[in-house]
XYZ file of C-alpha atoms in Angstrom:
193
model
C -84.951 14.007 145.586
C -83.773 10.992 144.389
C -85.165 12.114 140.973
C -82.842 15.186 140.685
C -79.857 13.208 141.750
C -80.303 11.162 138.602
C -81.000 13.873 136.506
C -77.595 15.697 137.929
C -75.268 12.443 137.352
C -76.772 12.245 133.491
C -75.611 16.161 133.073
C -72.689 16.208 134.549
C -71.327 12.843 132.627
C -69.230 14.314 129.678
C -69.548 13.760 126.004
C -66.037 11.652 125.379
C -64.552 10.987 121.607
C -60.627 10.390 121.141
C -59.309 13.666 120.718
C -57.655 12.574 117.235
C -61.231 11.283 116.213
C -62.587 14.428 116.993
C -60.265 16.404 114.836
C -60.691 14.256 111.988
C -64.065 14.973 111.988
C -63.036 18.655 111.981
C -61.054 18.145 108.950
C -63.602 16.504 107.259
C -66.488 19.211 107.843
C -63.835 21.222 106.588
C -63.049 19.042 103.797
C -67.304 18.950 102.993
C -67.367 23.305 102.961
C -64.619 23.635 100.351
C -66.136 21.275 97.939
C -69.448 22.695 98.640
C -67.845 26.124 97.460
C -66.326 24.543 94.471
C -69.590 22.734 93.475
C -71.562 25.951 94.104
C -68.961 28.088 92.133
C -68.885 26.161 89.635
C -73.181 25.998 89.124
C -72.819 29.714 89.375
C -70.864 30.178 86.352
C -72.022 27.702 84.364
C -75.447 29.524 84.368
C -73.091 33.111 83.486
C -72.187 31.266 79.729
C -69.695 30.316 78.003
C -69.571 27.178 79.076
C -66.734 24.241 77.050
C -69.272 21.315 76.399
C -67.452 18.278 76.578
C -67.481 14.498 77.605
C -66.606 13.448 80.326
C -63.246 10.640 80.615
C -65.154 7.176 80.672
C -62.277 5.933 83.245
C -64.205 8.079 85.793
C -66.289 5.007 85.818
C -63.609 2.440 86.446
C -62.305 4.877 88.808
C -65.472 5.196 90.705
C -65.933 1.353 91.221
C -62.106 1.103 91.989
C -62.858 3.596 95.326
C -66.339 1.393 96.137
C -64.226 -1.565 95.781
C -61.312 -0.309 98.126
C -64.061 0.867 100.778
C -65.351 -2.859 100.885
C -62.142 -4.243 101.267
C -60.935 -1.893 104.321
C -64.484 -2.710 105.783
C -63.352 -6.418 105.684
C -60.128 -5.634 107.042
C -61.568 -3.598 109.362
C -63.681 -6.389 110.621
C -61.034 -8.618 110.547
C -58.983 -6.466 112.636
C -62.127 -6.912 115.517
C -61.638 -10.465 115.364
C -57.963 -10.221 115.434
C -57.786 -11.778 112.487
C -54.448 -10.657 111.240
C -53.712 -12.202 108.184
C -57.010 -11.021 106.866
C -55.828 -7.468 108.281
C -52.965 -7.357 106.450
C -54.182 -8.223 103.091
C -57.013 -5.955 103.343
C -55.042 -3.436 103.688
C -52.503 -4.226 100.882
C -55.725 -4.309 98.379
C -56.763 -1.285 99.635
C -53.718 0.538 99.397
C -53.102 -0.902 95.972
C -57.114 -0.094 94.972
C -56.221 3.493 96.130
C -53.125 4.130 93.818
C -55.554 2.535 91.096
C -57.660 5.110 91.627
C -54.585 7.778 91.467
C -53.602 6.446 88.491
C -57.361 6.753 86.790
C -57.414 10.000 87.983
C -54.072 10.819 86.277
C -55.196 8.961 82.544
C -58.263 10.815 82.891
C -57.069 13.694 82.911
C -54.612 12.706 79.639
C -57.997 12.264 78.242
C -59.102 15.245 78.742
C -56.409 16.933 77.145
C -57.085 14.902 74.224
C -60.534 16.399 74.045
C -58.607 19.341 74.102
C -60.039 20.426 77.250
C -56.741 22.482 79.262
C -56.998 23.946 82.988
C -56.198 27.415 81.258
C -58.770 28.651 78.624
C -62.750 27.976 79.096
C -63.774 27.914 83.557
C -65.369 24.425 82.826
C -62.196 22.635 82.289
C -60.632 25.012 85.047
C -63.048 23.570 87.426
C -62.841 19.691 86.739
C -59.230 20.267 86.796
C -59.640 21.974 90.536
C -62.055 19.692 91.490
C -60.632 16.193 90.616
C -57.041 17.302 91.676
C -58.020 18.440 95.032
C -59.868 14.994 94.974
C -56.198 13.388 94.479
C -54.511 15.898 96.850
C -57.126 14.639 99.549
C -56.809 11.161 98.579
C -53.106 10.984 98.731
C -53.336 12.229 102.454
C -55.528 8.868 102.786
C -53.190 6.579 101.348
C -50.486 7.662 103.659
C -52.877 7.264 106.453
C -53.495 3.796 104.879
C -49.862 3.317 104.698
C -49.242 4.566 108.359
C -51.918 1.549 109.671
C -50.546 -0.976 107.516
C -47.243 -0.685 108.616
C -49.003 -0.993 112.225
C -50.641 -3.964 111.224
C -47.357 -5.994 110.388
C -45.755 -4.531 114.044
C -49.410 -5.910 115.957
C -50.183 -2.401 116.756
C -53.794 -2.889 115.220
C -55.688 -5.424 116.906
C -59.172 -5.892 118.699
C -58.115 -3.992 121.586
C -56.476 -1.339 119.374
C -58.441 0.184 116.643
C -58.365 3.458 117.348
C -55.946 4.485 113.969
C -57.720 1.507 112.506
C -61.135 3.171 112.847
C -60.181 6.172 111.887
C -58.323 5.481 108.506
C -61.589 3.385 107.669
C -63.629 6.465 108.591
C -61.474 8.820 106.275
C -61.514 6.568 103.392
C -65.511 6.112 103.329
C -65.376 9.624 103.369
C -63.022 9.962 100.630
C -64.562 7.362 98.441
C -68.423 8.985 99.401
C -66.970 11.846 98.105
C -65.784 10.846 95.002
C -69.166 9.147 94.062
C -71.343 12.632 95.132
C -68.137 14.499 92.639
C -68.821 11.996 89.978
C -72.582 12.469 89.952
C -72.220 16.063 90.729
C -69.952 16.822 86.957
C -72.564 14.211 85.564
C -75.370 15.815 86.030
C -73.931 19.326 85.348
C -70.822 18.771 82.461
């Protein structure tokens, strides 16, 4: 008897995540299946031919250790947030936020350079799809920066603190995603430019 009793109570105890947590992690699955589509698209018709060959923008390296620098920043200012350490709060999230436009403005110079290698969204698919893919990258990583923007303004009106991190957590969570899925992008068009 007393057996079944437990085994009720551990049933019967809910699964609980912060409803705003919980659709994040919506709209990141989300986020995973259209990239999936555009990675899988574009293997597809690169295999049909005619296919642009072409370099791709060396800033996409800078640009990739600009987002794994910003992630290890927020982490710090994440942690520093948990020990309610504000200072250390507040200019983690300044670097990040300024990391973040970095990486915008990478994004943007490499896609001048592309153009100077004459490669246009119009014309051959392969430019068509970097284009798609990179930009949709930016679109995605804007929407983080004004998250980022959102908490950092909390941090300087002590709205993020140890025993408030929900928006904390979840901007941290978003931008590891975002950077994550820059890096799987960046090896994804290396591998298969």
């Amino acid at each position: 008897m007393e057996r079944e009793l437990k085994y009720i109570d551990i049933v019967e105890q809910p699964i609980s995540m912060h409803p705003k947590k919980f659709a994040l992690w919506l709209f990141m699955v989300t986020v995973v299946m259209l990239f999936a589509a555009w990675t899988s698209a574009y293997i597809v018709r690169q295999a049909e031919g005619n296919w642009l060959e072409y370099d791709l923008p060396e800033i996409f390296w800078y640009t990739s250790g600009v987002v794994v620098l910003s992630s290890v920043v927020l982490q710090w200012a994440y942690y520093s947030a948990k020990k309610d350490n504000l200072v250390n709060l507040r200019i983690g999230m300044v670097i990040t936020v300024a990391l973040g436009i970095a990486f915008l403005v990478g994004q943007w110079y490499s896609w001048v350079a592309l153009v100077d290698r004459e490669v246009f969204f119009v014309g051959n698919p392969a430019g068509s799809f970097l284009y798609v893919i990179t930009g949709m990258h930016a679109l995605h990583l804007i929407s983080g920066l004004l998250f980022l923007i959102i908490v950092l303004i909390s941090t300087f009106r002590l709205k993020v603190h140890s025993q408030s991190m929900n928006t904390m957590e979840m901007a941290t969570t978003y931008w590891h995603f975002l950077g994550g899925l820059w890096l799987y992008l960046f090896m994804f068009l290396l591998l298969n430019h």
